CSV table of C-alpha atoms and ligand atoms in Angstrom, one decimal:
chain,number,residue,atom,x,y,z
A,1048,MET,CA,40.2,-105.1,6.7
A,1049,ALA,CA,38.4,-104.1,3.5
A,1050,ASN,CA,36.9,-100.3,3.5
A,1051,ASP,CA,34.1,-100.0,1.1
A,1052,ASN,CA,35.0,-96.6,0.6
A,1053,ILE,CA,38.2,-96.8,-1.0
A,1054,ILE,CA,37.6,-97.6,-4.7
A,1055,ASP,CA,39.7,-100.0,-5.6
A,1056,GLY,CA,40.9,-99.7,-9.3
A,1057,LYS,CA,43.2,-102.6,-9.5
A,1058,ALA,CA,40.7,-104.6,-8.9
A,1059,PHE,CA,38.5,-103.3,-11.1
A,1060,ALA,CA,41.0,-102.9,-13.8
A,1061,ALA,CA,41.9,-106.8,-13.5
A,1062,GLY,CA,38.1,-107.8,-14.6
A,1063,LEU,CA,38.0,-105.4,-17.2
A,1064,ARG,CA,41.0,-106.7,-18.6
A,1065,GLU,CA,39.6,-110.3,-18.5
A,1066,ARG,CA,36.4,-109.1,-20.1
A,1067,ILE,CA,38.6,-107.6,-23.0
A,1068,ALA,CA,40.8,-111.2,-23.0
A,1069,VAL,CA,37.2,-113.1,-23.4
A,1070,GLU,CA,36.0,-110.8,-26.3
A,1071,THR,CA,39.3,-110.5,-27.9
A,1072,ALA,CA,39.5,-114.3,-28.1
A,1073,LYS,CA,36.2,-114.1,-29.9
A,1074,LEU,CA,37.1,-111.7,-32.2
A,1075,THR,CA,40.1,-114.0,-33.2
A,1076,ALA,CA,38.4,-116.9,-32.9
A,1077,GLU,CA,34.9,-115.6,-35.5
A,1078,HIS,CA,37.2,-113.3,-37.7
A,1079,GLY,CA,40.4,-114.3,-37.2
A,1080,ILE,CA,41.7,-111.1,-36.1
A,1081,VAL,CA,43.9,-110.8,-33.5
A,1082,PRO,CA,44.1,-107.0,-32.6
A,1083,GLY,CA,47.7,-105.5,-32.7
A,1084,LEU,CA,48.8,-102.7,-30.3
A,1085,ALA,CA,51.9,-100.6,-31.7
A,1086,ALA,CA,53.8,-98.4,-29.2
A,1087,VAL,CA,56.4,-96.3,-30.2
A,1088,LEU,CA,59.2,-95.0,-27.7
A,1089,VAL,CA,61.9,-92.6,-28.3
A,1090,GLY,CA,65.0,-92.5,-25.8
A,1091,GLU,CA,65.2,-94.0,-22.7
A,1092,ASP,CA,63.1,-92.3,-20.3
A,1093,PRO,CA,62.7,-94.7,-16.9
A,1094,ALA,CA,59.4,-93.9,-16.1
A,1095,SER,CA,58.3,-94.4,-19.8
A,1096,GLN,CA,60.1,-97.3,-19.7
A,1097,VAL,CA,58.1,-99.4,-17.3
A,1098,TYR,CA,55.0,-97.9,-18.5
A,1099,VAL,CA,55.5,-99.5,-22.0
A,1100,ARG,CA,56.9,-102.5,-20.5
A,1101,ASN,CA,53.9,-103.2,-18.5
A,1102,LYS,CA,51.7,-102.3,-21.4
A,1103,ASN,CA,53.4,-104.9,-23.9
A,1104,LYS,CA,53.1,-107.6,-20.7
A,1105,GLN,CA,48.6,-106.7,-20.4
A,1106,THR,CA,48.9,-106.4,-24.1
A,1107,VAL,CA,50.1,-110.2,-24.7
A,1108,GLU,CA,48.1,-111.3,-21.9
A,1109,ALA,CA,44.8,-109.9,-23.3
A,1110,GLY,CA,45.3,-112.2,-26.8
A,1111,MET,CA,46.5,-109.1,-28.5
A,1112,ARG,CA,49.7,-108.3,-30.5
A,1113,SER,CA,52.4,-106.4,-29.2
A,1114,LEU,CA,54.5,-104.8,-31.8
A,1115,GLY,CA,56.5,-101.3,-31.6
A,1116,GLU,CA,58.9,-99.3,-31.9
A,1117,THR,CA,62.0,-98.1,-29.5
A,1118,LEU,CA,63.9,-95.7,-31.0
A,1119,PRO,CA,67.3,-94.0,-30.3
A,1120,ALA,CA,66.9,-90.5,-28.4
A,1121,ASP,CA,68.6,-88.7,-31.1
A,1122,THR,CA,65.8,-89.6,-34.1
A,1123,THR,CA,64.8,-86.7,-35.9
A,1124,GLN,CA,61.6,-85.9,-36.2
A,1125,ALA,CA,61.1,-87.0,-39.9
A,1126,ASP,CA,62.5,-90.4,-39.0
A,1127,LEU,CA,59.5,-90.7,-36.4
A,1128,LEU,CA,57.1,-89.3,-38.9
A,1129,ALA,CA,58.2,-91.7,-41.0
A,1130,ALA,CA,58.0,-94.7,-38.7
A,1131,ILE,CA,54.4,-93.7,-37.9
A,1132,ASP,CA,53.3,-93.8,-41.5
A,1133,LYS,CA,54.6,-97.3,-41.5
A,1134,LEU,CA,52.6,-98.2,-38.5
A,1135,ASN,CA,49.6,-96.4,-40.0
A,1136,ALA,CA,49.7,-98.8,-43.8
A,1137,ASP,CA,50.5,-101.8,-41.5
A,1138,PRO,CA,47.4,-103.9,-41.1
A,1139,ALA,CA,48.2,-106.0,-38.4
A,1140,VAL,CA,48.6,-102.5,-36.3
A,1141,HIS,CA,45.4,-101.5,-35.1
A,1142,GLY,CA,46.0,-99.0,-32.4
A,1143,ILE,CA,49.3,-96.3,-32.1
A,1144,LEU,CA,50.7,-94.9,-29.0
A,1145,VAL,CA,53.8,-92.5,-29.3
A,1146,GLN,CA,55.0,-92.5,-26.0
A,1147,LEU,CA,55.1,-88.8,-24.3
A,1148,PRO,CA,57.2,-87.0,-22.8
A,1149,LEU,CA,59.3,-86.7,-27.0
A,1150,PRO,CA,62.7,-85.4,-27.3
A,1151,ASP,CA,62.8,-81.7,-27.1
A,1152,GLN,CA,63.9,-81.9,-30.8
A,1153,ILE,CA,60.4,-83.3,-31.7
A,1154,ASP,CA,57.0,-81.4,-31.6
A,1155,PRO,CA,54.6,-83.6,-29.8
A,1156,ASN,CA,51.5,-82.0,-31.9
A,1157,SER,CA,53.3,-82.9,-35.2
A,1158,VAL,CA,53.4,-86.2,-34.2
A,1159,ILE,CA,49.9,-87.0,-32.3
A,1160,ASP,CA,48.4,-85.1,-35.9
A,1161,ALA,CA,50.5,-87.9,-37.7
A,1162,ILE,CA,48.4,-91.1,-36.5
A,1163,ASP,CA,45.8,-92.0,-38.5
A,1164,PRO,CA,42.6,-91.2,-35.8
A,1165,ALA,CA,41.0,-94.9,-36.3
A,1166,LYS,CA,44.4,-96.0,-35.0
A,1167,ASP,CA,45.1,-93.2,-32.0
A,1168,VAL,CA,44.2,-95.2,-29.2
A,1169,ASP,CA,45.0,-92.6,-26.6
A,1170,GLY,CA,42.5,-90.3,-28.3
A,1171,PHE,CA,44.6,-87.6,-28.9
A,1172,HIS,CA,44.5,-86.4,-32.1
A,1173,LEU,CA,42.0,-83.1,-33.1
A,1174,ARG,CA,39.6,-85.3,-34.8
A,1175,ASN,CA,39.2,-87.5,-32.1
A,1176,VAL,CA,39.4,-84.5,-29.5
A,1177,GLY,CA,36.3,-82.8,-31.9
A,1178,LEU,CA,34.5,-85.9,-31.8
A,1179,LEU,CA,34.8,-86.2,-28.0
A,1180,ALA,CA,33.6,-82.4,-27.6
A,1181,THR,CA,30.6,-83.1,-29.9
A,1182,GLY,CA,29.4,-85.9,-28.3
A,1183,ARG,CA,30.0,-88.0,-31.4
A,1184,GLY,CA,32.0,-91.0,-30.4
A,1185,GLY,CA,35.9,-91.4,-31.6
A,1186,MET,CA,38.8,-92.7,-29.3
A,1187,VAL,CA,38.5,-91.4,-25.8
A,1188,PRO,CA,41.6,-90.8,-23.8
A,1189,CYS,CA,42.2,-94.1,-21.5
A,1190,THR,CA,42.8,-92.1,-18.3
A,1191,PRO,CA,40.2,-90.1,-18.3
A,1192,LEU,CA,38.0,-93.1,-19.5
A,1193,GLY,CA,38.9,-95.1,-16.8
A,1194,CYS,CA,38.2,-92.6,-14.5
A,1195,ARG,CA,34.2,-92.3,-15.7
A,1196,MET,CA,34.1,-96.0,-15.4
A,1197,LEU,CA,35.0,-96.2,-11.9
A,1198,LEU,CA,32.9,-93.2,-10.7
A,1199,GLU,CA,29.6,-95.1,-12.6
A,1200,ASP,CA,30.5,-98.4,-11.3
A,1201,ARG,CA,30.0,-96.9,-7.5
A,1202,LEU,CA,27.6,-94.5,-8.2
A,1203,GLY,CA,25.8,-95.5,-11.4
A,1204,ASP,CA,24.2,-92.8,-13.3
A,1205,LEU,CA,25.7,-89.5,-12.6
A,1206,THR,CA,23.1,-87.0,-14.1
A,1207,GLY,CA,22.7,-84.0,-12.4
A,1208,MET,CA,25.5,-84.5,-9.9
A,1209,ASN,CA,28.3,-81.1,-9.4
A,1210,ALA,CA,31.3,-82.4,-10.6
A,1211,VAL,CA,34.5,-80.6,-10.5
A,1212,VAL,CA,38.1,-81.5,-12.3
A,1213,VAL,CA,41.1,-79.9,-11.0
A,1214,GLY,CA,43.6,-79.3,-13.8
A,1215,ARG,CA,43.0,-78.4,-17.8
A,1216,SER,CA,45.2,-80.5,-19.3
A,1217,ASN,CA,44.4,-82.1,-22.9
A,1218,ILE,CA,45.4,-85.7,-21.8
A,1219,VAL,CA,43.4,-85.3,-18.7
A,1220,GLY,CA,41.5,-82.7,-17.2
A,1221,LYS,CA,39.4,-81.5,-20.3
A,1222,PRO,CA,38.7,-85.0,-21.7
A,1223,MET,CA,37.4,-85.6,-17.9
A,1224,ALA,CA,35.4,-82.8,-18.1
A,1225,GLN,CA,33.4,-83.6,-21.7
A,1226,LEU,CA,32.7,-87.1,-20.5
A,1227,LEU,CA,31.7,-85.9,-17.2
A,1228,LEU,CA,29.4,-83.2,-19.3
A,1229,ASP,CA,28.2,-86.1,-21.8
A,1230,ALA,CA,27.1,-88.8,-18.4
A,1231,ASN,CA,25.0,-85.3,-17.6
A,1232,CYS,CA,26.9,-83.7,-14.7
A,1233,THR,CA,26.8,-80.0,-13.8
A,1234,VAL,CA,31.1,-79.2,-14.3
A,1235,THR,CA,33.1,-77.1,-13.6
A,1236,ILE,CA,37.3,-77.1,-14.4
A,1237,ALA,CA,39.6,-75.4,-12.0
A,1238,HIS,CA,43.1,-74.7,-12.4
A,1239,SER,CA,46.3,-72.9,-11.5
A,1240,ARG,CA,44.6,-69.3,-11.8
A,1241,THR,CA,40.9,-70.7,-10.1
A,1242,ARG,CA,39.9,-68.4,-7.1
A,1243,ASP,CA,38.8,-70.1,-3.5
A,1244,LEU,CA,39.6,-73.4,-4.9
A,1245,PRO,CA,39.0,-75.4,-1.6
A,1246,GLY,CA,35.7,-73.6,-2.0
A,1247,VAL,CA,35.1,-74.9,-5.6
A,1248,CYS,CA,36.2,-78.1,-4.3
A,1249,ARG,CA,33.6,-78.1,-1.5
A,1250,GLU,CA,30.5,-77.7,-4.4
A,1251,ALA,CA,31.6,-80.9,-5.8
A,1252,ASP,CA,29.8,-84.1,-5.2
A,1253,ILE,CA,32.2,-85.7,-7.8
A,1254,LEU,CA,36.2,-84.2,-7.5
A,1255,VAL,CA,38.5,-85.3,-9.7
A,1256,ALA,CA,42.2,-84.4,-9.1
A,1257,ALA,CA,44.7,-84.2,-12.1
A,1258,VAL,CA,47.2,-81.6,-10.9
A,1259,GLY,CA,50.5,-83.1,-9.9
A,1260,ARG,CA,51.1,-81.7,-6.8
A,1261,PRO,CA,51.5,-84.2,-4.3
A,1262,GLN,CA,48.4,-84.4,-1.6
A,1263,MET,CA,47.9,-81.0,-2.3
A,1264,ILE,CA,43.7,-81.6,-1.9
A,1265,GLY,CA,43.2,-81.1,1.6
A,1266,GLY,CA,40.7,-83.4,4.0
A,1267,ASP,CA,38.5,-80.2,4.3
A,1268,TRP,CA,37.7,-79.5,0.9
A,1269,ILE,CA,36.0,-82.7,0.6
A,1270,LYS,CA,32.1,-82.0,0.8
A,1271,PRO,CA,30.9,-84.7,3.0
A,1272,GLY,CA,30.0,-88.2,1.2
A,1273,ALA,CA,31.5,-87.2,-2.1
A,1274,THR,CA,33.3,-89.2,-4.9
A,1275,VAL,CA,36.8,-88.4,-5.1
A,1276,ILE,CA,39.1,-89.5,-8.3
A,1277,ASP,CA,42.4,-89.2,-7.5
A,1278,VAL,CA,44.4,-89.3,-10.9
A,1279,GLY,CA,47.8,-87.5,-9.4
A,1280,ILE,CA,50.6,-89.7,-9.8
A,1281,ASN,CA,53.7,-88.2,-7.5
A,1282,ARG,CA,57.0,-89.0,-6.6
A,1283,VAL,CA,58.1,-88.3,-2.9
A,1284,PRO,CA,60.7,-89.4,0.0
A,1285,ALA,CA,59.3,-91.7,1.9
A,1286,GLU,CA,59.2,-92.2,5.7
A,1287,GLU,CA,62.1,-94.9,5.2
A,1288,GLU,CA,65.4,-92.5,4.8
A,1289,GLY,CA,66.7,-92.9,1.1
A,1290,LYS,CA,63.2,-94.2,-0.3
A,1291,MET,CA,60.5,-93.1,-2.6
A,1292,CYS,CA,56.8,-93.4,-2.8
A,1293,LEU,CA,54.1,-92.6,-4.5
A,1294,VAL,CA,51.3,-90.1,-3.5
A,1295,GLY,CA,48.4,-88.7,-5.4
A,1296,ASP,CA,46.9,-84.6,-5.6
A,1297,VAL,CA,44.7,-85.6,-2.5
A,1298,ASP,CA,45.6,-85.7,1.1
A,1299,PHE,CA,44.4,-89.4,1.5
A,1300,ASP,CA,44.5,-89.9,5.0
A,1301,GLU,CA,42.6,-86.9,5.3
A,1302,ALA,CA,40.2,-87.0,2.7
A,1303,VAL,CA,39.1,-90.8,3.4
A,1304,LYS,CA,37.6,-89.4,6.4
A,1305,HIS,CA,35.3,-87.1,4.8
A,1306,ALA,CA,34.2,-88.7,1.4
A,1307,GLY,CA,31.6,-91.0,0.5
A,1308,ALA,CA,34.6,-93.3,-1.9
A,1309,ILE,CA,38.1,-92.4,-2.8
A,1310,THR,CA,40.7,-94.0,-4.9
A,1311,PRO,CA,43.6,-94.4,-3.4
A,1312,VAL,CA,47.3,-93.6,-4.9
A,1313,PRO,CA,48.9,-96.0,-5.7
A,1314,GLY,CA,46.1,-98.6,-6.8
A,1315,GLY,CA,43.1,-96.2,-8.1
A,1316,VAL,CA,43.0,-94.4,-10.9
A,1317,GLY,CA,46.4,-95.9,-12.6
A,1318,PRO,CA,46.1,-99.3,-13.6
A,1319,MET,CA,42.7,-98.6,-15.5
A,1320,THR,CA,45.0,-96.2,-18.1
A,1321,ILE,CA,46.6,-99.6,-19.3
A,1322,ALA,CA,43.4,-101.6,-19.3
A,1323,CYS,CA,41.4,-98.4,-21.5
A,1324,LEU,CA,44.2,-98.8,-23.7
A,1325,LEU,CA,43.3,-102.1,-24.3
A,1326,ARG,CA,39.9,-101.7,-24.8
A,1327,ASN,CA,40.5,-99.0,-27.1
A,1328,THR,CA,42.4,-101.3,-29.5
A,1329,LEU,CA,40.1,-103.9,-29.3
A,1330,VAL,CA,37.7,-101.4,-30.3
A,1331,ALA,CA,39.7,-99.9,-33.0
A,1332,ALA,CA,40.6,-103.5,-34.4
A,1333,CYS,CA,36.3,-104.2,-34.7
A,1334,ARG,CA,36.1,-100.6,-36.2
A,1335,GLN,CA,38.3,-101.0,-39.0
A,1336,ASN,CA,37.1,-104.3,-40.0
A,1337,GLY,CA,33.3,-103.5,-39.7
A,1338,ILE,CA,32.4,-105.4,-36.8
A,1339,GLU,CA,30.1,-104.7,-33.9
A,1340,VAL,CA,31.8,-103.3,-30.9
A,1341,PRO,CA,31.1,-105.6,-27.9
A,1342,ASP,CA,29.7,-103.7,-24.5
A,1343,ILE,CA,32.8,-103.8,-22.3
B,2623,LIG,N1,46.9,-92.5,-13.5
B,2623,LIG,C1,47.2,-92.2,-14.4
B,2623,LIG,O1,47.3,-93.1,-15.4
B,2623,LIG,C2,47.7,-90.9,-14.8
B,2623,LIG,C3,47.7,-90.5,-16.6
B,2623,LIG,C4,48.0,-89.1,-17.1
B,2623,LIG,C5,48.6,-88.6,-15.4
B,2623,LIG,N2,48.7,-88.6,-14.0
B,2623,LIG,C6,49.1,-87.8,-13.5
B,2623,LIG,O2,48.1,-86.6,-12.9
B,2623,LIG,C7,48.1,-85.6,-12.9
B,2623,LIG,C8,48.3,-84.7,-13.8
B,2623,LIG,O3,48.5,-84.7,-15.4
B,2623,LIG,P1,48.8,-83.9,-16.4
B,2623,LIG,O4,49.4,-84.2,-17.4
B,2623,LIG,O5,47.2,-83.3,-16.3
B,2623,LIG,O6,49.2,-82.7,-15.9
B,2623,LIG,P2,49.8,-80.9,-16.5
B,2623,LIG,O7,49.7,-81.1,-17.8
B,2623,LIG,O8,50.7,-80.4,-15.3
B,2623,LIG,O9,48.3,-80.4,-15.4
B,2623,LIG,C9,48.1,-79.9,-14.8
B,2623,LIG,C10,47.2,-78.9,-14.2
B,2623,LIG,O10,47.0,-78.8,-13.3
B,2623,LIG,C11,46.6,-77.5,-12.6
B,2623,LIG,N3,47.2,-77.4,-11.2
B,2623,LIG,C12,48.5,-76.9,-11.3
B,2623,LIG,N4,48.7,-76.3,-10.3
B,2623,LIG,C13,48.0,-75.9,-9.6
B,2623,LIG,C14,47.2,-75.3,-8.3
B,2623,LIG,N5,48.3,-75.1,-7.5
B,2623,LIG,N6,45.8,-75.5,-7.9
B,2623,LIG,C15,45.0,-75.4,-9.1
B,2623,LIG,N7,45.6,-76.5,-10.4
B,2623,LIG,C16,47.1,-76.7,-10.4
B,2623,LIG,C17,47.4,-76.7,-13.9
B,2623,LIG,O11,46.6,-75.2,-14.3
B,2623,LIG,P3,47.5,-74.8,-15.5
B,2623,LIG,O12,46.6,-74.9,-16.7
B,2623,LIG,O13,46.7,-73.1,-14.7
B,2623,LIG,O14,48.3,-74.3,-15.5
B,2623,LIG,C18,47.0,-77.5,-15.5
B,2623,LIG,O15,45.9,-77.5,-16.1
B,2623,LIG,C19,49.9,-86.1,-12.4
B,2623,LIG,O16,50.3,-85.8,-11.3
B,2623,LIG,C20,50.5,-87.1,-13.8
B,2623,LIG,O17,51.5,-87.6,-13.5
B,2623,LIG,C21,48.3,-89.9,-13.9
């Protein structure tokens, strides 16, 4: 039976991808532009391979061009930077994504800094980080953008709400906090040194968990009626011996009893990340060609 306090990220992401496909088809028909997304994968990390495969498939389904390169694990930093330079200069490439983590011999910051900010569809380049922090647009990191979309779809205007983000990473926690601030929430960022984390979480109308610790956030940390967004993806042993399963950072079975709305894992935030990557690629293709960005 459908439970209406569960936020169905899978369905929302499917709808978003459909809207992106419609706008992509329009861009191609009216301007002859096919948005191109290049993913650069270095090495053979199995989780990265799965992500890049899914991304490639969904890119093509949206009517975009899936480009990109797989480089060997022993690629030097100079060779990777040269590959990025080529993609920066290629007019068929509108978005570039370098899959993290990178092998130890490569400094991820130098690589992120080398991507043309206009093609930085992950939103990790310093210029885009600065634009987000100063409320001036730019490319917004995909996972937090997806979380904001799910929140606004469920709650409408977020103005004045108390939002607590647990986690302060550059790819999720910090940009998530910026987006909630931009949406006029009162924002607290919690982390591993926060005192009385359960008490801080209990103040939240909106609680975003981006920690990477399986089911750390208990049911009694949730203010009754709060909206809970669980970004965590943790692989743990399943009840069936020898099998693994995915759980979030929130103890879903307990939290769902208190929350007004909550994202499940899997099927919550996860599918929004690639959908937002496609959205950013479409936005990048429009901006690079001086075309008005559609409202999606
Ligand atoms: N759905 C998606 O598409 C998607 C995308 C990205 C990430 N994820 C998942 O989201 C989770 C977080 O990812 P991330 O890249 O942000 O992780 P990260 O870089 O490891 O950051 C984790 C954050 O959690 C904080 N933390 C760790 N232990 C804590 C504790 N006991 N109490 C309070 N805070 C604690 C850390 O605090 P300190 O800074 O003090 O160390 C850090 O700020 C992971 O499970 C990841 O797999 C999902």
